[in-house]
Structures are given as structure tokens and as C-alpha cells.
Tab-separated table of C-alpha atoms in Angstrom:
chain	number	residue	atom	x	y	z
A	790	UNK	CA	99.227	-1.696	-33.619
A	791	UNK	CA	97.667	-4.757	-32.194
A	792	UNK	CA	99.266	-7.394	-30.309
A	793	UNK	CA	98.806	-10.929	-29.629
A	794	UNK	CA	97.143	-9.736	-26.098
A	795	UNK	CA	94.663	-7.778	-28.054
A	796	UNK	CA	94.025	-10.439	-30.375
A	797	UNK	CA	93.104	-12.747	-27.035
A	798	UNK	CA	90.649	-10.278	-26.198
A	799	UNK	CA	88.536	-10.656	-29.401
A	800	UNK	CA	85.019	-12.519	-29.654
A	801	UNK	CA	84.462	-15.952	-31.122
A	802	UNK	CA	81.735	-16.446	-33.863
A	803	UNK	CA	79.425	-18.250	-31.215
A	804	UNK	CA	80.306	-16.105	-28.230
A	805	UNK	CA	79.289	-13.126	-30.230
A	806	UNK	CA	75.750	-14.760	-31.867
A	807	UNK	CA	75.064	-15.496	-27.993
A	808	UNK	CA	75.665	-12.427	-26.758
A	809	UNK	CA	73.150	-10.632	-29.442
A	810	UNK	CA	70.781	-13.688	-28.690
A	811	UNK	CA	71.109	-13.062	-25.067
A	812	UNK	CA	70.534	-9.185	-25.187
A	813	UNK	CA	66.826	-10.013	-26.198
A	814	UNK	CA	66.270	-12.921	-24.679
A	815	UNK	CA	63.756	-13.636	-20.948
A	816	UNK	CA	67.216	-13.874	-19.526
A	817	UNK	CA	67.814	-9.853	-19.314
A	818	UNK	CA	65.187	-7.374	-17.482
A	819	UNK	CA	63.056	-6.202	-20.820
A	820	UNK	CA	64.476	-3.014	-21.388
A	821	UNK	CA	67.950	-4.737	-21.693
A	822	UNK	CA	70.030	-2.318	-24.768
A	823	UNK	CA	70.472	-4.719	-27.827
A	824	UNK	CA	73.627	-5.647	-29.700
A	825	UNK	CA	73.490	-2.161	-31.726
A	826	UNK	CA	72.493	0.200	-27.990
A	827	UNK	CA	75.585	-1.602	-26.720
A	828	UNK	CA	77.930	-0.859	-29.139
A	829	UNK	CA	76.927	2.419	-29.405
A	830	UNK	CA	77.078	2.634	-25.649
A	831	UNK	CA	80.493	1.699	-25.287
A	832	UNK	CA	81.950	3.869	-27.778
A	833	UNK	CA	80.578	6.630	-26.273
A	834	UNK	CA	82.127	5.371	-22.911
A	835	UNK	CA	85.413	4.808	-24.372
A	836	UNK	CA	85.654	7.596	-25.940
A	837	UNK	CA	85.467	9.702	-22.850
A	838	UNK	CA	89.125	11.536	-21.837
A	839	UNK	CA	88.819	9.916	-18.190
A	840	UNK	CA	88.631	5.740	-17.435
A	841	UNK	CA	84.954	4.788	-16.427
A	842	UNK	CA	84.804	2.014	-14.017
A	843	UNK	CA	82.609	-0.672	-15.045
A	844	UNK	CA	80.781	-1.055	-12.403
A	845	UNK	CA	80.010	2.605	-13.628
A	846	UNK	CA	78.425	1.645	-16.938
A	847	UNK	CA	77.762	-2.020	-16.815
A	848	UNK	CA	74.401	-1.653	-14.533
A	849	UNK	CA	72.728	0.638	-17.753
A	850	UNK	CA	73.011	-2.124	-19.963
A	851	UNK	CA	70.375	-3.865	-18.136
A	852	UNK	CA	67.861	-1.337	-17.493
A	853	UNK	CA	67.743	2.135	-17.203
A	854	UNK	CA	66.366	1.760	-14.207
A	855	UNK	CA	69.207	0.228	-12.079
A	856	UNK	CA	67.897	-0.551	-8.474
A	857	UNK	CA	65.540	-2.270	-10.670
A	858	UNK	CA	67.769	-5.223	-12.137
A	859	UNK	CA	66.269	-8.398	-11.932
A	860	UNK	CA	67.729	-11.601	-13.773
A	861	UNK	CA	66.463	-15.057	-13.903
A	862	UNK	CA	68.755	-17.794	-12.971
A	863	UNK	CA	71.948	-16.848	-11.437
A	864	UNK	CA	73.885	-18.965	-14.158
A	865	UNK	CA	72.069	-16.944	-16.678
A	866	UNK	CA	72.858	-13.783	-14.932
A	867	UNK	CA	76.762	-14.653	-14.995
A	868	UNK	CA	76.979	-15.773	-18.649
A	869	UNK	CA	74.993	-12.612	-19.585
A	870	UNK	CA	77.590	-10.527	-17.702
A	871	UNK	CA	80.826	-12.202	-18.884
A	872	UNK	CA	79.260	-11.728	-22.685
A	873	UNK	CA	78.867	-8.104	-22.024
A	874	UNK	CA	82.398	-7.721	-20.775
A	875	UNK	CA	84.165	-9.791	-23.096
A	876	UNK	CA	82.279	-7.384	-25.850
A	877	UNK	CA	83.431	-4.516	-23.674
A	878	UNK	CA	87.128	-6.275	-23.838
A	879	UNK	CA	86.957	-6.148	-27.534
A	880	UNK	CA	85.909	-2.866	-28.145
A	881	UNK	CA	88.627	-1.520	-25.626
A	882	UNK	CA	91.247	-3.271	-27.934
A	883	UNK	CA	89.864	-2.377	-30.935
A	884	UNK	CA	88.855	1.126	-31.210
A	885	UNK	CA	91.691	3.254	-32.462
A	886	UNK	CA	93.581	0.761	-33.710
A	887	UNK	CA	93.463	1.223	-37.514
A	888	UNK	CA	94.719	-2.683	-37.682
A	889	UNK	CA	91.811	-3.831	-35.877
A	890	UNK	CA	89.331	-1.875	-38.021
A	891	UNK	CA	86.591	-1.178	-35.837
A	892	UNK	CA	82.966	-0.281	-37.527
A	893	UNK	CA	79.859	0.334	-35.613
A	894	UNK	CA	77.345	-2.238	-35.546
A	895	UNK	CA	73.889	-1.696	-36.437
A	896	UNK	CA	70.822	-3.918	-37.064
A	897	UNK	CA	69.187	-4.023	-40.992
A	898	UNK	CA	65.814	-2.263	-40.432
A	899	UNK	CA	63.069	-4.468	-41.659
A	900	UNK	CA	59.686	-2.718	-43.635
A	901	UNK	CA	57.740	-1.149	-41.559
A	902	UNK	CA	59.867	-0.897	-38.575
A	903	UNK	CA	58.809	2.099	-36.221
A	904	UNK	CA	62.774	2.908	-35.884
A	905	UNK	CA	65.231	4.511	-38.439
A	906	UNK	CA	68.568	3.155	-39.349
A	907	UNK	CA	71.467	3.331	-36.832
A	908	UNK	CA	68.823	5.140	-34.379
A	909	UNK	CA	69.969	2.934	-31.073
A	910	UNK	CA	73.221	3.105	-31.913
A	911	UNK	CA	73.253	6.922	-31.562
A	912	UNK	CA	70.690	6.507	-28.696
A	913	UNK	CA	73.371	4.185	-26.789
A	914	UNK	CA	76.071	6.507	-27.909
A	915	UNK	CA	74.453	9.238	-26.298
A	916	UNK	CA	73.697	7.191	-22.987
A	917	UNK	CA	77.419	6.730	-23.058
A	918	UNK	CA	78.325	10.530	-23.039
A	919	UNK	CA	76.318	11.184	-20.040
A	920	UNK	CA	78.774	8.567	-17.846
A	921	UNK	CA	81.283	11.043	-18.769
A	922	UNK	CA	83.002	12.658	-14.895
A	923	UNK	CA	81.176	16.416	-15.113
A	924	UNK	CA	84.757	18.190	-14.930
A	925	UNK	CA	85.799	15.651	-17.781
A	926	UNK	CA	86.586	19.357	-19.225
A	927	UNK	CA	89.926	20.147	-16.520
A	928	UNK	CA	91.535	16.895	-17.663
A	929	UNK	CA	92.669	18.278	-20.674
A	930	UNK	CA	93.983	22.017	-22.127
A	931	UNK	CA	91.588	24.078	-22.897
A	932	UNK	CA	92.254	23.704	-26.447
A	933	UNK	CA	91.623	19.882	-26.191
A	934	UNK	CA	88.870	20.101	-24.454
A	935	UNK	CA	86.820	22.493	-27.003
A	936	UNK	CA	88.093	20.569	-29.948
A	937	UNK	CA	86.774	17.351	-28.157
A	938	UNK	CA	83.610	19.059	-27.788
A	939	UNK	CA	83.516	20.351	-31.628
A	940	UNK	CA	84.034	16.360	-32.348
A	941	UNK	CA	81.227	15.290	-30.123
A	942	UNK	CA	78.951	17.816	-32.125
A	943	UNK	CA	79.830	17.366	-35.043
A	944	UNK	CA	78.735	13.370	-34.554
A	945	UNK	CA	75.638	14.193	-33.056
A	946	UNK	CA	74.652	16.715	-35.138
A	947	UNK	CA	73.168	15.436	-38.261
A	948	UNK	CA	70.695	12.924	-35.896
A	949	UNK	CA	69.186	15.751	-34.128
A	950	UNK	CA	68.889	18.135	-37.180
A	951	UNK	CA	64.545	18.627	-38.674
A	952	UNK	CA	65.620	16.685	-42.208
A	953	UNK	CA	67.029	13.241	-39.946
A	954	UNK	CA	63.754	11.803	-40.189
A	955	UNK	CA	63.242	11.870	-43.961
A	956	UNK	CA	66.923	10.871	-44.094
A	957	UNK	CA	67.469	7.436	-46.367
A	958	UNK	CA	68.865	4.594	-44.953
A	959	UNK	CA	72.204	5.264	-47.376
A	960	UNK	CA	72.473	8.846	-45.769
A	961	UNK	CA	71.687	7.379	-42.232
A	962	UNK	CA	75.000	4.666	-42.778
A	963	UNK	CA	76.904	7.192	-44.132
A	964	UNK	CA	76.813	9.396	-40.561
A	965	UNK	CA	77.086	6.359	-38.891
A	966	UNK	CA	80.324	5.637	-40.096
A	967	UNK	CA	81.770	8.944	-40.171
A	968	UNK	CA	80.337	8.843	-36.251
A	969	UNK	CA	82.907	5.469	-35.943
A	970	UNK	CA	85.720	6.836	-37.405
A	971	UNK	CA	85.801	10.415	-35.340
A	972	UNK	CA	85.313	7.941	-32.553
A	973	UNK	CA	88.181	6.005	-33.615
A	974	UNK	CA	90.047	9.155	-33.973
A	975	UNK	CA	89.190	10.432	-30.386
A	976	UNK	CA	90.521	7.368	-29.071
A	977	UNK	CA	93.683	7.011	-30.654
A	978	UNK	CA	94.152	10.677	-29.965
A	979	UNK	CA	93.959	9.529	-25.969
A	980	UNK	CA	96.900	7.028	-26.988
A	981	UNK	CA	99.038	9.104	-28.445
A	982	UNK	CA	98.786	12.114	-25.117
A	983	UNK	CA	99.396	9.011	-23.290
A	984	UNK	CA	96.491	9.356	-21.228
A	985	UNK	CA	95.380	6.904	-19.115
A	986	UNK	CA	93.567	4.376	-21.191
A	987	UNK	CA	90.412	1.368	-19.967
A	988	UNK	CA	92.078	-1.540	-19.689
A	989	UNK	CA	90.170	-5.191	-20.309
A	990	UNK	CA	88.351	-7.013	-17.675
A	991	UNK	CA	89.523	-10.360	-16.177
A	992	UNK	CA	86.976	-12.686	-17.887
A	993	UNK	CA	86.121	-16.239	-18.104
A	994	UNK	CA	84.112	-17.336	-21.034
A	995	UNK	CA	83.662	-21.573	-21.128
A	996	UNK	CA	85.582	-23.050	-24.282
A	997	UNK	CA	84.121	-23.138	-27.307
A	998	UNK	CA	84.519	-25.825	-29.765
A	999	UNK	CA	86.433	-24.254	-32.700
A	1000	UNK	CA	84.409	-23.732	-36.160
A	1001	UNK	CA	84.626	-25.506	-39.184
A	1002	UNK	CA	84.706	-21.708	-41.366
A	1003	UNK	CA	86.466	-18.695	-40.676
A	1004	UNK	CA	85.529	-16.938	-37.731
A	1005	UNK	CA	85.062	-13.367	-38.158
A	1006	UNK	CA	88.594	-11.707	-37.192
A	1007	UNK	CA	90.327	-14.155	-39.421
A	1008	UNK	CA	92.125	-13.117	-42.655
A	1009	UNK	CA	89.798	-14.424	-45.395
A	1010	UNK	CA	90.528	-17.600	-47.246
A	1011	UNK	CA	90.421	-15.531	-50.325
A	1012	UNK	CA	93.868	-14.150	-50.185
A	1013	UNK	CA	92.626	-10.678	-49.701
A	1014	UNK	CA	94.672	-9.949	-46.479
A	1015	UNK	CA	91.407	-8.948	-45.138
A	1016	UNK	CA	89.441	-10.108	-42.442
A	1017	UNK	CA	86.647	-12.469	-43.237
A	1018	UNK	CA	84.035	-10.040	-41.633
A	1019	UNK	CA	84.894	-7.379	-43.702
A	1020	UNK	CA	85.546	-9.993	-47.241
A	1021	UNK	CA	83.840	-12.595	-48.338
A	1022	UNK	CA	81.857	-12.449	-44.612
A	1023	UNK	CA	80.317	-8.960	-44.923
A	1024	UNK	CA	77.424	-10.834	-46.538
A	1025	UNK	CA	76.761	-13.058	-44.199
């Protein structure tokens, strides 16, 4: 159940638009993950049995080459990094928690596009699994630990398999959200063994002015009980 803490630690509209403007933008080194890599990323990093630092993970969202990091301005560099760890905040609060409703993101794939649906999600996904601690495995019983692993295939399983590429797009969202919700599952599994669990970040975004709609994690106008991203916002 979320609390009013949790609720703190969730993205404006305009903090989140930046943040996917930012991941593409001459601000980042150009092999920066996008919006979709990152949120695939971190939900492969939470998911892990064992806390990763972030100083662990945060230096692959920039390159995957990380002696290599090179921003432009140093403002730019620090609004870039407080974006990525407020997202980082939100997912942390989010995932497992069947109020919150987490769904992996992933970008529309326009005509001709050289990439399939959901691919960099499962790309950053992946990525995340290898920050996992190598003896991950003697945190838990034995029985946890292979049923863990089962879970882990059984997400990864359909993207690697000969008929993924011919896959349609309907097929492609369909593993993608059964991927979410066995990650959602892992994680609220961690709560309830009372392992140790990430924690947010201390960040600082600057105030943003407050807009004129609904922003995204409100209840809907509608009356649905909803939130507006998942109502009357989906389309937008």
C-alpha cells in the first residue's frame, strides 16, 4: 500500500517529458539508454534479491562504456542526473505495489523502424540482470533461488525464442506486460520475506509550476477512480 512518502516520490508531467527529452538530447554521451532502455533497466535492477548501489548502475545509463562519460555543461550534467534518479525514485516506490500500478514503458514503433516492439526495454532489462552480486544465489533458500531463476526465464524466454522476430506488435505487448507483472510479483515477493529493500535517493528537482490538466498519477476527472494515465490519459 502506498503512502503519502511514496506519493512524494512520483514524477511531475514536465519532469517526466524532460527526462525522455533529455535521454536523447546533445546533453547525454550518444549512446545514452532512452526512456524505454531505462525503464527496462531499472526493473531488472530492482528486481534483483540484493540492494544495488547506485553508483552501481547509474554510470550504464550513460554509456556502456563508463570511463568514457562525457557531458556538456556541468548544469546539464546535474539536471540529467537528478531526472534519472527521481525516475529511479519512482520506480522504487512503485513496483510491487498493486496501488501504484506500475506498467512498463515502451516507445510506439513507427513504419519502417529497424527495431521491434518493446525490444530496448528487454535489452535494458537484461543490462539490469547482469548488475546482479554473482552469489545473488546464497541470499536466499535454495528453493527461492531456483524459483527466482524459473521467473527470470520464463520473462526472457519468448524474446530469445526463432519465431520473436515475426512476432506482431500485439504478441510483442502482450510479453511485455506479462514481463511487468512477474516483475511486479518478484518485488513484492522481496517485501513480504522482508528483505532488505532500495530505498529512494535524496533528490532535488527545481519547482515546477503546477499544470492546468491532470497530471498523470492523478485520479481522472472522469469519476473512474483511476488514474488519469491509465483513463482518459492513456491516449495521450
Amino acid at each position: 500500500m502506498s503512502t503519502a512518502a511514496d506519493q512524494a516520490h512520483l514524477m511531475s508531467d514536465e519532469d517526466f517529458e524532460a527526462l525522455e527529452e533529455m535521454l536523447t538530447s546533445d546533453m547525454v554521451p550518444e549512446d545514452c539508454m532512452d526512456l524505454e532502455m531505462l525503464d527496462g533497466f531499472l526493473a531488472g535492477v530492482l528486481a534483483s534479491p540484493v540492494p544495488i548501489a547506485t553508483a552501481n548502475w547509474l554510470p550504464a545509463v550513460w554509456s556502456a562504456h563508463a570511463d568514457e562519460i562525457s557531458f556538456g555543461s556541468g548544469s546539464g550534467a546535474q539536471r540529467a542526473i537528478r531526472l534519472v534518479l527521481s525516475y529511479y525514485n519512482e520506480l522504487v516506490t512503485t513496483i510491487g505495489d498493486e496501488e501504484e500500478g506500475w506498467e512498463p514503458f515502451c516507445f510506439a514503433i513507427a513504419e519502417g523502424d529497424s527495431l521491434k516492439l518493446a525490444e530496448e526495454w528487454m535489452a535494458g532489462f537484461a543490462q539490469g540482470l547482469e548488475l546482479w552480486p554473482q552469489d545473488w544465489e546464497k541470499t536466499l533458500p535454495a528453493a527461492e533461488a531456483e524459483a527466482l531463476r524459473a521467473e527470470l526465464d520464463a520473462i526472457l524466454a519468448p524474446w530469445g525464442a526463432d519465431e520473436a522476430a515475426a512476432a506482431s506488435d500485439e504478441e510483442r505487448l502482450r510479453w511485455l506486460e506479462e514481463a511487468g507483472e512477474r516483475v511486479s510479483d518478484i518485488v513484492a515477493h522481496w517485501r513480504e520475506l522482508e528483505l532488505a529493500m532500495p530505498t529512494p535517493v535524496a533528490v532535488e528537482l527545481p519547482s515546477q509550476p503546477k499544470p492546468a490538466g491532470p497530471g498523470r498519477n492523478e485520479p481522472c476527472p472522469c469519476g473512474s477512480g483511476k488514474k488519469y494515465k491509465k483513463c482518459h490519459g492513456a491516449d495521450a
